[in-house]
Coordinates of N, CA and C in Angstrom, one line a residue:
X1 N -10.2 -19.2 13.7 CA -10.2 -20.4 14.6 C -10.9 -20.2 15.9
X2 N -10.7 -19.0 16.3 CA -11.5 -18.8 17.5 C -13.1 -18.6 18.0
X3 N -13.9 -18.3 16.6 CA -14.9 -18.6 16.5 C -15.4 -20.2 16.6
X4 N -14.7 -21.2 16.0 CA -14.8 -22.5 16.3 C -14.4 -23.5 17.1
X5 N -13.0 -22.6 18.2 CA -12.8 -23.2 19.0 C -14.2 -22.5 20.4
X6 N -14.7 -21.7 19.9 CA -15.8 -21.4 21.4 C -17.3 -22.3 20.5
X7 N -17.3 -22.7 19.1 CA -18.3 -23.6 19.0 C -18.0 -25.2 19.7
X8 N -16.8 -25.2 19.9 CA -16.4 -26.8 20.4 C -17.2 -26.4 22.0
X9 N -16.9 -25.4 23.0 CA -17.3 -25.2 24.1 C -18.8 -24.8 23.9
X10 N -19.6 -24.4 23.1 CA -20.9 -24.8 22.9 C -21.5 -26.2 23.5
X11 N -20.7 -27.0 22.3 CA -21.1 -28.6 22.3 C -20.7 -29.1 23.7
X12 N -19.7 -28.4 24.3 CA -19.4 -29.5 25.4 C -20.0 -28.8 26.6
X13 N -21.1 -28.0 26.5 CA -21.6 -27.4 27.5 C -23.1 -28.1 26.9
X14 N -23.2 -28.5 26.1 CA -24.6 -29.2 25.4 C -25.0 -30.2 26.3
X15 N -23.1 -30.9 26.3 CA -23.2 -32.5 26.1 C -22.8 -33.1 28.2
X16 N -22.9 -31.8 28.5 CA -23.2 -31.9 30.2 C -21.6 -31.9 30.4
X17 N -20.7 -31.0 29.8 CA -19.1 -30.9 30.4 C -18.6 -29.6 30.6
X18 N -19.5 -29.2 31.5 CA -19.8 -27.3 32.2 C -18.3 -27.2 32.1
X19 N -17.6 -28.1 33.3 CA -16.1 -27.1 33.5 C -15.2 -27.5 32.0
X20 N -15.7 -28.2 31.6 CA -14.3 -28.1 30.1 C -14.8 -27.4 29.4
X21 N -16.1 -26.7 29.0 CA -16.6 -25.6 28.3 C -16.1 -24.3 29.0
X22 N -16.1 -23.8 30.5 CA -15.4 -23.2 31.0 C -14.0 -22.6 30.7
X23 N -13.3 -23.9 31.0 CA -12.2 -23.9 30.2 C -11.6 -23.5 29.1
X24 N -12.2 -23.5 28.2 CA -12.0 -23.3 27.2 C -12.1 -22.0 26.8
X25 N -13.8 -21.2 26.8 CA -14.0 -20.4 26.6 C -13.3 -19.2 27.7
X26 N -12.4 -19.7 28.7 CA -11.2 -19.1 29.4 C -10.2 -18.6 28.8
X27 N -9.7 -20.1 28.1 CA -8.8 -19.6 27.7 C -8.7 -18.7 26.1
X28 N -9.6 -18.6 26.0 CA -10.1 -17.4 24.3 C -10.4 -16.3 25.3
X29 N -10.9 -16.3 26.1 CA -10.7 -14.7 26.8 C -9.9 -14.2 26.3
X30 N -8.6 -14.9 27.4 CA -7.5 -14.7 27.8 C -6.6 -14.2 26.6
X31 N -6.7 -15.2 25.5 CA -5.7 -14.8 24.5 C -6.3 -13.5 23.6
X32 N -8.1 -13.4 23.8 CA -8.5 -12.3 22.6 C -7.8 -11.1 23.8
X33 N -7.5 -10.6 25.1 CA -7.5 -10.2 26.0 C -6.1 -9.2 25.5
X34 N -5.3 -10.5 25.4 CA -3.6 -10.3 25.3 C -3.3 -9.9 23.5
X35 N -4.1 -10.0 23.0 CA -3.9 -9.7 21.4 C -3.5 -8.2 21.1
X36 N -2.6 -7.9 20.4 CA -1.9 -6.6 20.0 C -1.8 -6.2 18.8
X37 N -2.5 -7.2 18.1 CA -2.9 -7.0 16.7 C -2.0 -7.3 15.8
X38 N -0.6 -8.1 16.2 CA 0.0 -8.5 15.4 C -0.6 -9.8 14.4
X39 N -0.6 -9.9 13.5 CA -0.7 -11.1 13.0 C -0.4 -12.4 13.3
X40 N -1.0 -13.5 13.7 CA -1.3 -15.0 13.6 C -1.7 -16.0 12.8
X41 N -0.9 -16.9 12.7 CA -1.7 -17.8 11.6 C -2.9 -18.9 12.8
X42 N -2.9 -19.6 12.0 CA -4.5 -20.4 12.4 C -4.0 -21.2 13.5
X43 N -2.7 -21.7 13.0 CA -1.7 -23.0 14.0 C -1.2 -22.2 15.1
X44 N -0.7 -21.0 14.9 CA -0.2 -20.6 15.9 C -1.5 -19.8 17.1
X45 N -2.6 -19.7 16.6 CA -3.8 -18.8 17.7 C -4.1 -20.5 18.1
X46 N -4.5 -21.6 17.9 CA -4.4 -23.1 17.8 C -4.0 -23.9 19.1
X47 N -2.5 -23.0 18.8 CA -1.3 -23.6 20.0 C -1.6 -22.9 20.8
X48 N -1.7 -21.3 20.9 CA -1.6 -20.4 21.9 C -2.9 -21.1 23.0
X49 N -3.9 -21.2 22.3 CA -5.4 -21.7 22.9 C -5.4 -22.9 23.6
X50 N -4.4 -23.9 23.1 CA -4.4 -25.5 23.5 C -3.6 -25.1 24.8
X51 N -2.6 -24.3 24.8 CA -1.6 -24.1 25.9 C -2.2 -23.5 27.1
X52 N -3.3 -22.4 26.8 CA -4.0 -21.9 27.9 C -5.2 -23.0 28.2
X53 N -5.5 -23.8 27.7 CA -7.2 -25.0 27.8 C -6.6 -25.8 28.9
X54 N -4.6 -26.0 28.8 CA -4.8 -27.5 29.2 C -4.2 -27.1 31.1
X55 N -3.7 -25.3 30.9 CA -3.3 -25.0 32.3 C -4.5 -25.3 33.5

């Protein structure tokens, strides 16, 4: 999922929306940053990502 949530901030850096592409690709730093290698499903890397997008 994280591959295609930094294609969504592609498109919104396409479509002239610099700081919500910002955003975004922040908050996938952040979480590939804090990852420990435990296992995640899709919903849960998903939530973790929507929760850091919307701080």
């Amino acid at each position: 999922p994280t591959a295609t949530v930094l294609s969504v901030a592609l498109l919104l850096r396409h479509l002239g929306h610099e700081a919500q592409a910002v955003r975004i690709e922040d908050a996938v730093t952040a979480d590939l940053a804090e990852r420990d290698g435990t296992f995640r499903t899709t919903e849960e890397i998903g939530d973790a990502l929507a929760v850091r997008a919307a701080v």
